[in-house]
């Protein structure tokens, strides 16, 4: 190589490496691994898991969740209570994990299945956090934080959508929210596939979402998605969003609209956070089994 | 079989990142010119990569695949923070005829920074990161011929700058 180039390369390489790099990299790898695991379609009963977020902080939600404890229903009271709470408060390590529990469902199998899931996932979050703290201590200290809890997204006579969020409060890493939607009258868990006659809903919904992404990107320069025409030059879209998963995360709004959610990084840059799309019912009407839930 | 591949990819990826993290940081830093922003770019790139790791068909492409993500994340970062747009300044600075730069060292020191981004990134990826020109073209989403032209132009620009300095010193 040319002498001058060598000199320039030397200068390029002389930029000091901050000592935080190790931690940032390890943390990102750890979060990445967890997210990959979560992506496996392991949801119990193929359950309705959905994620949503408003770009703002999640600190609002725990308070909101706490105030909501009783939901009156015809004939019975379905309650969502905090079953247990894990708390860690040390100088630079901070965890607050609230585990919800659904009470007073006649259908005990359903209640047990959901509650078991909530409890084991809450425990796993706590265990992961503890091992993360151990790791951080090992490499000489640092920050670690997690905030997890739940909120009631929708309550109507028919529908209960409960969302559980997990926010890693260190760095800009993960924020996810998993949804379960229950038909309170029939006491069954609603999954996305069961709302539709056949698989064609996947295509219908995906196409509508891509359309919405393009519209949003066109009207608001702050919004970008990983689709062609989604605010990035075409040639930079390498992991293009093409389709939702058969059991994509979703919930049903109090107006009876289907809302599809994506985890952070799933369809957009990290700064977009968790994004959701309300699908116009008109688009879905040929695919829907009935207009009982979605209308 | 598929999950197994995915798992092997993950192991290789983790190893690759751990070994090369300083290279990624330097690259990100060259775009962002700021320590915290470069760290953010590295973090975002790793997470983004892990989420799409299963779609990487061949581990042999991992290097250029990941560089592409780092470059894209860096450029996105610059776009979001337009007021800190380094390229514009660089271009401006470059287009402005050089004032009397008396000290040879100063010029050599800034030679790379004064190169507009489109030339700079080709030099960095090809010479400093040892990537084939075809891979560089792929990473930057440009044609191979464009990559060649830019590299040639970059070298020419560097040489001119450096020669000017030399000329001055011999004069003096």
CSV table of C-alpha atoms in Angstrom, one decimal:
chain,number,residue,atom,x,y,z
A,1,UNK,CA,0.0,0.0,0.0
A,2,UNK,CA,1.0,3.5,-0.7
A,3,UNK,CA,3.0,5.3,2.0
A,4,UNK,CA,0.4,8.1,2.3
A,5,UNK,CA,-2.4,5.6,2.5
A,6,UNK,CA,-0.6,3.8,5.3
A,7,UNK,CA,-0.3,7.0,7.2
A,8,UNK,CA,-4.0,7.8,6.7
A,9,UNK,CA,-4.9,4.3,7.8
A,10,UNK,CA,-2.9,4.8,10.9
A,11,UNK,CA,-4.8,7.9,11.7
A,12,UNK,CA,-8.1,6.1,11.0
A,13,UNK,CA,-7.1,3.4,13.4
A,14,UNK,CA,-6.0,5.8,16.1
A,15,UNK,CA,-9.5,6.9,17.0
A,16,UNK,CA,-9.7,6.0,20.7
A,17,UNK,CA,-12.0,3.1,21.5
A,18,UNK,CA,-14.3,4.0,24.4
A,19,UNK,CA,-14.2,1.5,27.2
A,20,UNK,CA,-18.0,1.2,27.1
A,21,UNK,CA,-17.7,-0.5,23.7
A,22,UNK,CA,-17.4,-4.0,25.3
A,23,UNK,CA,-20.4,-3.5,27.4
A,24,UNK,CA,-22.5,-2.0,24.6
A,25,UNK,CA,-21.6,-4.9,22.3
A,26,UNK,CA,-22.2,-7.6,24.9
A,27,UNK,CA,-25.5,-6.0,25.9
A,28,UNK,CA,-26.6,-5.8,22.3
A,29,UNK,CA,-25.7,-9.4,21.6
A,30,UNK,CA,-27.6,-10.5,24.8
A,31,UNK,CA,-30.7,-8.5,23.9
A,32,UNK,CA,-30.5,-9.8,20.3
A,33,UNK,CA,-30.4,-13.4,21.5
A,34,UNK,CA,-33.4,-12.9,23.7
A,35,UNK,CA,-35.3,-11.3,20.9
A,36,UNK,CA,-34.5,-14.1,18.6
A,37,UNK,CA,-35.8,-16.6,21.1
A,38,UNK,CA,-39.0,-14.6,21.6
A,39,UNK,CA,-39.6,-14.7,17.9
A,40,UNK,CA,-40.0,-18.4,17.9
A,41,UNK,CA,-43.7,-19.1,17.6
A,42,UNK,CA,-43.9,-20.7,21.1
A,43,UNK,CA,-47.0,-18.9,22.2
A,44,UNK,CA,-49.2,-21.2,24.3
A,45,UNK,CA,-52.3,-22.1,22.4
A,46,UNK,CA,-50.9,-20.1,19.6
A,47,UNK,CA,-52.1,-17.3,21.8
A,48,UNK,CA,-52.7,-13.8,20.9
A,49,UNK,CA,-49.5,-12.1,21.6
A,50,UNK,CA,-49.1,-8.6,20.4
A,51,UNK,CA,-46.8,-5.8,21.0
A,52,UNK,CA,-47.5,-2.1,21.0
A,53,UNK,CA,-45.9,1.0,22.0
A,54,UNK,CA,-46.3,4.7,21.8
A,55,UNK,CA,-42.9,6.2,21.1
A,56,UNK,CA,-42.9,7.8,24.5
A,57,UNK,CA,-41.7,6.2,27.7
A,58,UNK,CA,-43.5,3.4,29.3
A,59,UNK,CA,-43.4,4.9,32.7
A,60,UNK,CA,-47.0,5.9,32.3
A,61,UNK,CA,-48.2,2.3,32.1
A,62,UNK,CA,-47.6,0.8,35.5
A,63,UNK,CA,-49.7,3.5,37.1
A,64,UNK,CA,-52.3,3.0,34.6
A,65,UNK,CA,-52.3,-0.7,35.1
A,66,UNK,CA,-52.5,-0.4,38.9
A,67,UNK,CA,-55.6,1.7,38.8
A,68,UNK,CA,-57.3,-0.9,36.6
A,69,UNK,CA,-58.0,-3.8,38.7
A,70,UNK,CA,-61.7,-4.7,38.3
A,71,UNK,CA,-63.5,-5.0,35.0
A,72,UNK,CA,-67.3,-5.5,35.4
A,73,UNK,CA,-68.8,-8.0,33.1
A,74,UNK,CA,-72.4,-9.2,32.7
A,75,UNK,CA,-72.9,-11.8,35.3
A,76,UNK,CA,-69.4,-12.0,36.7
A,77,UNK,CA,-66.4,-9.8,37.6
A,78,UNK,CA,-63.3,-10.6,35.7
A,79,UNK,CA,-60.4,-9.2,37.6
A,80,UNK,CA,-56.8,-8.5,36.6
A,81,UNK,CA,-54.6,-8.3,39.6
A,82,UNK,CA,-50.9,-8.1,40.3
A,83,UNK,CA,-50.0,-11.6,41.3
A,84,UNK,CA,-46.5,-10.9,42.3
A,85,UNK,CA,-43.9,-8.3,41.9
A,86,UNK,CA,-40.1,-8.7,41.6
A,87,UNK,CA,-38.1,-5.7,42.7
A,88,UNK,CA,-34.4,-5.0,42.7
A,89,UNK,CA,-33.1,-1.7,43.8
A,90,UNK,CA,-29.4,-1.3,43.9
A,91,UNK,CA,-27.3,1.7,42.8
A,92,UNK,CA,-27.1,1.0,39.2
A,93,UNK,CA,-29.3,-2.1,39.0
A,94,UNK,CA,-33.0,-1.6,38.8
A,95,UNK,CA,-35.7,-4.1,38.2
A,96,UNK,CA,-39.4,-3.9,38.5
A,97,UNK,CA,-41.4,-6.8,37.2
A,98,UNK,CA,-45.1,-7.0,37.9
A,99,UNK,CA,-46.8,-10.3,37.0
A,100,UNK,CA,-50.5,-10.1,36.3
A,101,UNK,CA,-53.1,-12.7,37.1
A,102,UNK,CA,-56.6,-13.0,35.6
A,103,UNK,CA,-59.2,-13.9,38.2
A,104,UNK,CA,-62.9,-14.9,38.2
A,105,UNK,CA,-62.9,-16.6,34.8
A,106,UNK,CA,-65.4,-19.4,34.9
A,107,UNK,CA,-63.2,-21.3,32.4
A,108,UNK,CA,-60.5,-22.4,34.8
A,109,UNK,CA,-58.4,-24.1,32.1
A,110,UNK,CA,-58.1,-20.8,30.3
A,111,UNK,CA,-57.3,-18.8,33.4
A,112,UNK,CA,-54.7,-21.3,34.6
A,113,UNK,CA,-53.0,-21.5,31.2
A,114,UNK,CA,-52.7,-17.8,31.0
A,115,UNK,CA,-51.7,-17.3,34.6
A,116,UNK,CA,-49.1,-20.0,34.4
A,117,UNK,CA,-47.7,-18.4,31.3
A,118,UNK,CA,-47.5,-15.0,33.0
A,119,UNK,CA,-45.9,-16.4,36.1
A,120,UNK,CA,-43.2,-18.5,34.3
A,121,UNK,CA,-42.4,-15.6,32.0
A,122,UNK,CA,-42.2,-13.2,34.9
A,123,UNK,CA,-39.9,-15.5,36.7
A,124,UNK,CA,-37.7,-16.0,33.6
A,125,UNK,CA,-37.4,-12.2,33.2
A,126,UNK,CA,-36.3,-11.9,36.8
A,127,UNK,CA,-33.8,-14.8,36.5
A,128,UNK,CA,-32.4,-13.3,33.3
A,129,UNK,CA,-32.0,-9.9,34.9
A,130,UNK,CA,-30.1,-11.4,37.9
A,131,UNK,CA,-27.7,-13.2,35.6
A,132,UNK,CA,-27.2,-10.0,33.6
A,133,UNK,CA,-26.4,-8.1,36.8
A,134,UNK,CA,-23.9,-10.8,37.7
A,135,UNK,CA,-22.3,-10.5,34.3
A,136,UNK,CA,-22.2,-6.7,34.5
A,137,UNK,CA,-20.5,-7.0,37.9
A,138,UNK,CA,-18.0,-9.4,36.5
A,139,UNK,CA,-16.9,-7.1,33.7
A,140,UNK,CA,-16.4,-4.3,36.2
A,141,UNK,CA,-19.8,-2.8,36.8
A,142,UNK,CA,-22.3,-0.8,34.8
A,143,UNK,CA,-26.0,-0.3,34.5
A,144,UNK,CA,-28.8,-2.8,34.1
A,145,UNK,CA,-32.4,-2.1,34.3
A,146,UNK,CA,-35.7,-3.7,33.4
A,147,UNK,CA,-39.3,-2.6,33.8
A,148,UNK,CA,-42.1,-5.0,33.1
A,149,UNK,CA,-45.7,-5.0,33.9
A,150,UNK,CA,-49.1,-5.0,32.3
A,151,UNK,CA,-51.9,-2.8,31.2
A,152,UNK,CA,-55.5,-3.4,30.1
A,153,UNK,CA,-55.7,-2.3,26.5
A,154,UNK,CA,-59.4,-3.0,25.8
A,155,UNK,CA,-62.4,-3.8,27.9
A,156,UNK,CA,-65.8,-4.1,26.5
A,157,UNK,CA,-68.7,-6.4,27.3
A,158,UNK,CA,-67.2,-8.9,24.9
A,159,UNK,CA,-63.4,-8.4,24.8
A,160,UNK,CA,-60.6,-8.2,27.3
A,161,UNK,CA,-57.2,-7.4,25.8
A,162,UNK,CA,-54.4,-7.5,28.3
A,163,UNK,CA,-50.9,-6.4,27.3
A,164,UNK,CA,-47.7,-7.2,29.1
A,165,UNK,CA,-44.7,-4.9,28.4
A,166,UNK,CA,-41.1,-5.4,29.0
A,167,UNK,CA,-38.7,-2.5,28.7
A,168,UNK,CA,-35.0,-2.8,29.0
A,169,UNK,CA,-34.2,0.5,30.6
A,170,UNK,CA,-30.5,0.6,29.8
A,171,UNK,CA,-29.5,1.8,26.4
A,172,UNK,CA,-32.0,2.1,23.7
A,173,UNK,CA,-32.6,-1.6,23.5
A,174,UNK,CA,-35.7,-3.6,23.7
A,175,UNK,CA,-39.3,-2.7,24.4
A,176,UNK,CA,-42.0,-5.3,23.7
A,177,UNK,CA,-45.6,-5.8,24.6
A,178,UNK,CA,-47.4,-9.1,24.4
A,179,UNK,CA,-51.1,-9.3,24.1
A,180,UNK,CA,-53.7,-11.8,25.1
A,181,UNK,CA,-57.3,-11.2,24.0
A,182,UNK,CA,-60.1,-13.0,25.6
A,183,UNK,CA,-63.8,-13.4,24.6
A,184,UNK,CA,-65.2,-12.8,28.1
A,185,UNK,CA,-68.7,-14.1,27.2
A,186,UNK,CA,-67.6,-17.4,25.8
A,187,UNK,CA,-64.4,-17.4,27.9
A,188,UNK,CA,-62.1,-18.4,25.1
A,189,UNK,CA,-58.7,-17.0,24.0
A,190,UNK,CA,-58.9,-15.3,20.6
A,191,UNK,CA,-56.1,-16.1,18.1
A,192,UNK,CA,-55.5,-14.3,14.9
A,193,UNK,CA,-56.1,-17.3,12.6
A,194,UNK,CA,-59.4,-18.1,14.2
A,195,UNK,CA,-60.9,-14.8,13.2
A,196,UNK,CA,-60.6,-15.6,9.5
A,197,UNK,CA,-61.9,-18.2,7.1
A,198,UNK,CA,-58.6,-19.2,5.7
A,199,UNK,CA,-55.0,-18.1,5.3
A,200,UNK,CA,-55.7,-15.3,2.8
A,201,UNK,CA,-56.0,-12.8,5.7
A,202,UNK,CA,-52.2,-12.8,5.8
A,203,UNK,CA,-51.9,-11.4,2.4
A,204,UNK,CA,-54.9,-9.0,2.8
A,205,UNK,CA,-53.5,-7.6,6.0
A,206,UNK,CA,-49.9,-7.4,4.8
A,207,UNK,CA,-50.8,-5.5,1.7
A,208,UNK,CA,-52.9,-3.0,3.7
A,209,UNK,CA,-50.0,-2.5,6.1
A,210,UNK,CA,-47.5,-1.9,3.3
A,211,UNK,CA,-49.9,0.7,1.9
A,212,UNK,CA,-50.3,2.4,5.3
A,213,UNK,CA,-46.5,2.4,5.7
A,214,UNK,CA,-46.1,4.2,2.4
A,215,UNK,CA,-48.8,6.7,3.1
A,216,UNK,CA,-47.3,7.5,6.5
A,217,UNK,CA,-43.8,7.8,5.2
A,218,UNK,CA,-45.0,10.1,2.4
A,219,UNK,CA,-46.9,12.4,4.7
A,220,UNK,CA,-44.5,12.4,7.7
A,221,UNK,CA,-40.8,12.5,7.1
A,222,UNK,CA,-40.1,11.4,10.6
A,223,UNK,CA,-41.8,8.0,9.9
A,224,UNK,CA,-39.8,5.4,8.0
A,225,UNK,CA,-40.4,1.7,7.4
A,226,UNK,CA,-38.6,-1.1,5.8
A,227,UNK,CA,-40.6,-1.2,2.6
A,228,UNK,CA,-40.0,0.3,-0.8
A,229,UNK,CA,-41.3,3.8,-0.7
A,230,UNK,CA,-41.2,3.7,3.1
A,231,UNK,CA,-39.0,6.7,3.5
A,232,UNK,CA,-35.6,5.0,2.7
A,233,UNK,CA,-34.1,5.0,-0.7
A,234,UNK,CA,-35.1,1.7,-2.4
A,235,UNK,CA,-31.6,0.4,-2.6
A,236,UNK,CA,-31.1,0.8,1.1
A,237,UNK,CA,-34.1,-1.4,2.0
A,238,UNK,CA,-32.4,-4.8,2.6
A,239,UNK,CA,-34.7,-6.5,5.0
A,240,UNK,CA,-37.9,-5.5,3.4
A,241,UNK,CA,-41.1,-6.1,5.2
A,242,UNK,CA,-43.3,-8.4,3.0
A,243,UNK,CA,-45.7,-10.2,5.2
A,244,UNK,CA,-47.1,-10.6,8.7
A,245,UNK,CA,-46.7,-13.8,10.5
A,246,UNK,CA,-49.8,-16.1,10.7
A,247,UNK,CA,-49.9,-15.4,14.4
A,248,UNK,CA,-48.7,-11.8,14.3
A,249,UNK,CA,-49.2,-9.9,17.5
A,250,UNK,CA,-52.5,-8.1,17.6
A,251,UNK,CA,-55.3,-6.9,19.7
A,252,UNK,CA,-58.9,-5.8,19.2
A,253,UNK,CA,-59.6,-2.1,20.0
A,254,UNK,CA,-62.6,-1.0,21.9
A,255,UNK,CA,-64.2,0.0,18.7
A,256,UNK,CA,-63.9,-3.5,17.4
A,257,UNK,CA,-61.0,-2.8,15.0
A,258,UNK,CA,-58.2,-5.2,14.4
A,259,UNK,CA,-54.8,-3.7,15.4
A,260,UNK,CA,-51.6,-5.4,14.2
A,261,UNK,CA,-48.4,-4.7,16.1
A,262,UNK,CA,-44.7,-5.1,15.4
A,263,UNK,CA,-41.9,-5.3,17.8
A,264,UNK,CA,-39.1,-2.8,17.7
A,265,UNK,CA,-36.8,-3.4,14.8
A,266,UNK,CA,-39.3,-5.7,13.2
A,267,UNK,CA,-40.4,-3.4,10.4
A,268,UNK,CA,-38.6,-0.2,11.1
A,269,UNK,CA,-35.6,1.5,12.6
A,270,UNK,CA,-35.1,1.3,16.3
A,271,UNK,CA,-36.2,4.9,16.8
A,272,UNK,CA,-39.7,4.0,15.6
A,273,UNK,CA,-40.1,1.8,18.6
A,274,UNK,CA,-43.0,-0.6,18.5
A,275,UNK,CA,-45.4,0.2,15.8
A,276,UNK,CA,-49.0,-0.7,15.2
A,277,UNK,CA,-51.5,-0.5,12.4
A,278,UNK,CA,-55.3,-0.4,12.6
A,279,UNK,CA,-56.7,-2.4,9.7
A,280,UNK,CA,-59.9,-0.9,8.3
A,281,UNK,CA,-62.7,-3.5,8.7
A,282,UNK,CA,-63.8,-2.9,5.1
A,283,UNK,CA,-60.5,-4.4,3.9
A,284,UNK,CA,-61.1,-7.5,6.0
A,285,UNK,CA,-64.8,-8.2,5.5
A,286,UNK,CA,-64.3,-10.9,2.8
A,287,UNK,CA,-61.9,-12.8,5.0
A,288,UNK,CA,-63.6,-12.5,8.4
A,289,UNK,CA,-65.5,-15.5,9.8
A,290,UNK,CA,-68.0,-13.2,11.3
A,291,UNK,CA,-68.4,-9.6,12.5
A,292,UNK,CA,-68.7,-10.7,16.1
A,293,UNK,CA,-65.3,-9.4,17.2
A,294,UNK,CA,-64.2,-7.3,14.4
A,295,UNK,CA,-66.7,-4.9,13.0
B,1,UNK,CA,-32.0,-28.3,9.9
B,2,UNK,CA,-33.1,-24.8,9.4
B,3,UNK,CA,-33.0,-24.0,13.1
B,4,UNK,CA,-29.7,-25.7,13.3
B,5,UNK,CA,-28.3,-23.4,10.6
B,6,UNK,CA,-29.8,-20.4,12.4
B,7,UNK,CA,-28.1,-21.5,15.6
B,8,UNK,CA,-24.8,-21.9,13.9
B,9,UNK,CA,-25.2,-18.6,12.3
B,10,UNK,CA,-25.8,-17.1,15.7
B,11,UNK,CA,-22.6,-18.6,17.2
B,12,UNK,CA,-20.5,-17.5,14.3
B,13,UNK,CA,-22.1,-14.0,14.4
B,14,UNK,CA,-21.4,-13.6,18.1
B,15,UNK,CA,-17.8,-14.6,17.6
B,16,UNK,CA,-17.4,-12.4,14.6
B,17,UNK,CA,-18.8,-9.3,16.4
B,18,UNK,CA,-16.7,-9.9,19.5
B,19,UNK,CA,-13.5,-10.2,17.4
B,20,UNK,CA,-14.2,-7.2,15.1
B,21,UNK,CA,-16.1,-4.8,17.3
B,22,UNK,CA,-13.4,-2.2,17.2
B,23,UNK,CA,-13.5,-2.2,13.4
B,24,UNK,CA,-17.2,-1.5,13.4
B,25,UNK,CA,-16.8,1.2,16.0
B,26,UNK,CA,-14.1,2.9,13.9
B,27,UNK,CA,-16.3,2.8,10.8
B,28,UNK,CA,-19.4,4.1,12.7
B,29,UNK,CA,-17.2,6.8,14.2
B,30,UNK,CA,-16.0,7.9,10.8
B,31,UNK,CA,-19.6,8.6,9.9
B,32,UNK,CA,-20.9,10.0,13.1
B,33,UNK,CA,-17.7,11.8,14.4
B,34,UNK,CA,-19.0,11.4,17.9
B,35,UNK,CA,-18.3,8.7,20.5
B,36,UNK,CA,-21.8,8.3,21.9
B,37,UNK,CA,-23.4,8.3,18.4
B,38,UNK,CA,-21.0,5.7,17.2
B,39,UNK,CA,-21.8,3.4,20.1
B,40,UNK,CA,-25.5,3.8,19.4
B,41,UNK,CA,-24.9,2.9,15.8
B,42,UNK,CA,-22.9,-0.2,16.8
B,43,UNK,CA,-25.7,-1.3,19.2
B,44,UNK,CA,-28.5,-0.7,16.7
B,45,UNK,CA,-26.6,-2.5,14.0
B,46,UNK,CA,-26.0,-5.6,16.1
B,47,UNK,CA,-29.6,-5.9,17.2
B,48,UNK,CA,-30.9,-5.3,13.7
B,49,UNK,CA,-28.5,-7.9,12.3
B,50,UNK,CA,-29.5,-10.5,14.9
B,51,UNK,CA,-33.1,-10.1,14.0
B,52,UNK,CA,-32.5,-10.8,10.4
B,53,UNK,CA,-29.7,-13.4,10.9
B,54,UNK,CA,-31.9,-16.2,9.7
B,55,UNK,CA,-32.2,-14.6,6.4
B,56,UNK,CA,-28.5,-14.6,5.8
B,57,UNK,CA,-28.1,-17.6,3.5
B,58,UNK,CA,-24.4,-18.1,3.6
B,59,UNK,CA,-22.1,-17.3,6.6
B,60,UNK,CA,-19.4,-16.5,4.1
B,61,UNK,CA,-21.3,-13.3,3.3
B,62,UNK,CA,-21.5,-12.3,7.0
B,63,UNK,CA,-18.7,-9.8,6.8
B,64,UNK,CA,-20.0,-7.7,3.9
B,65,UNK,CA,-23.6,-8.3,5.1
B,66,UNK,CA,-22.9,-6.8,8.5
B,67,UNK,CA,-20.8,-4.0,7.1
B,68,UNK,CA,-23.7,-3.1,5.0
B,69,UNK,CA,-25.9,-2.9,8.1
B,70,UNK,CA,-23.4,-0.7,9.9
B,71,UNK,CA,-23.1,1.6,6.9
B,72,UNK,CA,-26.8,1.9,6.4
B,73,UNK,CA,-27.4,2.5,10.1
B,74,UNK,CA,-24.8,5.2,10.1
B,75,UNK,CA,-26.2,6.9,7.1
B,76,UNK,CA,-29.7,6.7,8.6
B,77,UNK,CA,-28.3,8.2,11.7
B,78,UNK,CA,-26.8,11.1,9.8
B,79,UNK,CA,-30.0,11.7,7.9
B,80,UNK,CA,-32.0,11.9,11.1
B,81,UNK,CA,-29.6,14.4,12.6
B,82,UNK,CA,-29.3,16.6,9.5
B,83,UNK,CA,-28.0,19.5,11.4
B,84,UNK,CA,-24.9,17.4,12.1
B,85,UNK,CA,-24.6,16.4,8.5
B,86,UNK,CA,-20.9,15.8,8.1
B,87,UNK,CA,-20.9,15.3,4.4
B,88,UNK,CA,-22.1,18.7,3.6
B,89,UNK,CA,-19.5,20.4,5.6
B,90,UNK,CA,-16.8,18.1,4.1
B,91,UNK,CA,-18.0,18.8,0.6
B,92,UNK,CA,-18.1,22.5,1.3
B,93,UNK,CA,-14.7,22.4,2.8
B,94,UNK,CA,-13.4,20.4,0.0
B,95,UNK,CA,-14.9,22.7,-2.7
B,96,UNK,CA,-13.5,25.7,-1.0
B,97,UNK,CA,-10.0,26.3,-2.4
B,98,UNK,CA,-7.5,25.3,0.2
B,99,UNK,CA,-6.1,28.3,2.0
B,100,UNK,CA,-2.5,28.3,2.7
B,101,UNK,CA,-2.0,25.3,4.8
B,102,UNK,CA,1.5,25.8,6.0
B,103,UNK,CA,2.0,22.7,8.0
B,104,UNK,CA,2.5,19.5,6.2
B,105,UNK,CA,1.3,17.4,9.1
B,106,UNK,CA,-1.9,19.2,9.5
B,107,UNK,CA,-2.9,18.5,5.9
B,108,UNK,CA,-1.9,14.9,6.0
B,109,UNK,CA,-3.9,14.5,9.2
B,110,UNK,CA,-7.0,15.8,7.7
B,111,UNK,CA,-6.6,14.3,4.3
B,112,UNK,CA,-9.2,11.5,4.9
B,113,UNK,CA,-11.7,13.8,6.7
B,114,UNK,CA,-11.6,16.3,3.9
B,115,UNK,CA,-12.5,13.6,1.4
B,116,UNK,CA,-16.3,13.7,0.7
B,117,UNK,CA,-18.1,10.8,2.2
B,118,UNK,CA,-18.8,9.0,-1.1
B,119,UNK,CA,-15.0,8.8,-1.7
B,120,UNK,CA,-14.0,8.3,1.9
B,121,UNK,CA,-16.2,5.2,2.5
B,122,UNK,CA,-14.8,3.4,-0.6
B,123,UNK,CA,-11.2,4.0,0.6
B,124,UNK,CA,-12.0,2.8,4.2
B,125,UNK,CA,-13.9,-0.3,3.2
B,126,UNK,CA,-11.5,-1.3,0.5
B,127,UNK,CA,-8.1,-0.5,2.0
B,128,UNK,CA,-8.7,-0.4,5.7
B,129,UNK,CA,-11.3,-3.1,6.1
B,130,UNK,CA,-9.8,-5.3,3.4
B,131,UNK,CA,-13.0,-5.8,1.4
B,132,UNK,CA,-13.0,-6.7,-2.2
B,133,UNK,CA,-14.2,-3.9,-4.4
B,134,UNK,CA,-17.2,-6.0,-5.5
B,135,UNK,CA,-18.2,-6.3,-1.8
B,136,UNK,CA,-17.6,-2.6,-1.3
B,137,UNK,CA,-20.0,-2.0,-4.2
B,138,UNK,CA,-22.5,-4.3,-2.6
B,139,UNK,CA,-22.2,-2.7,0.8
B,140,UNK,CA,-22.7,0.8,-0.6
B,141,UNK,CA,-25.4,-0.3,-3.0
B,142,UNK,CA,-23.5,1.0,-6.0
B,143,UNK,CA,-22.3,-0.6,-9.2
B,144,UNK,CA,-18.9,-2.1,-9.3
B,145,UNK,CA,-17.9,0.4,-12.0
B,146,UNK,CA,-19.0,3.2,-9.8
B,147,UNK,CA,-17.0,1.9,-6.9
B,148,UNK,CA,-13.9,1.7,-9.1
B,149,UNK,CA,-14.5,5.3,-10.4
B,150,UNK,CA,-14.9,6.6,-6.8
B,151,UNK,CA,-11.8,4.8,-5.6
B,152,UNK,CA,-9.8,6.1,-8.5
B,153,UNK,CA,-11.1,9.6,-7.9
B,154,UNK,CA,-10.4,9.3,-4.1
B,155,UNK,CA,-6.8,8.3,-4.7
B,156,UNK,CA,-6.5,11.1,-7.2
B,157,UNK,CA,-7.9,13.6,-4.7
B,158,UNK,CA,-5.7,12.4,-1.9
B,159,UNK,CA,-2.6,12.5,-4.1
B,160,UNK,CA,-3.3,16.0,-5.3
B,161,UNK,CA,-3.8,17.2,-1.8
B,162,UNK,CA,-0.6,15.5,-0.6
B,163,UNK,CA,1.4,16.6,-3.6
B,164,UNK,CA,0.3,20.2,-3.0
B,165,UNK,CA,1.7,20.0,0.4
B,166,UNK,CA,4.9,18.5,-0.9
B,167,UNK,CA,5.2,21.2,-3.5
B,168,UNK,CA,4.9,23.8,-0.8
B,169,UNK,CA,7.5,22.3,1.4
B,170,UNK,CA,10.0,22.0,-1.4
B,171,UNK,CA,9.3,25.6,-2.2
B,172,UNK,CA,9.9,26.7,1.3
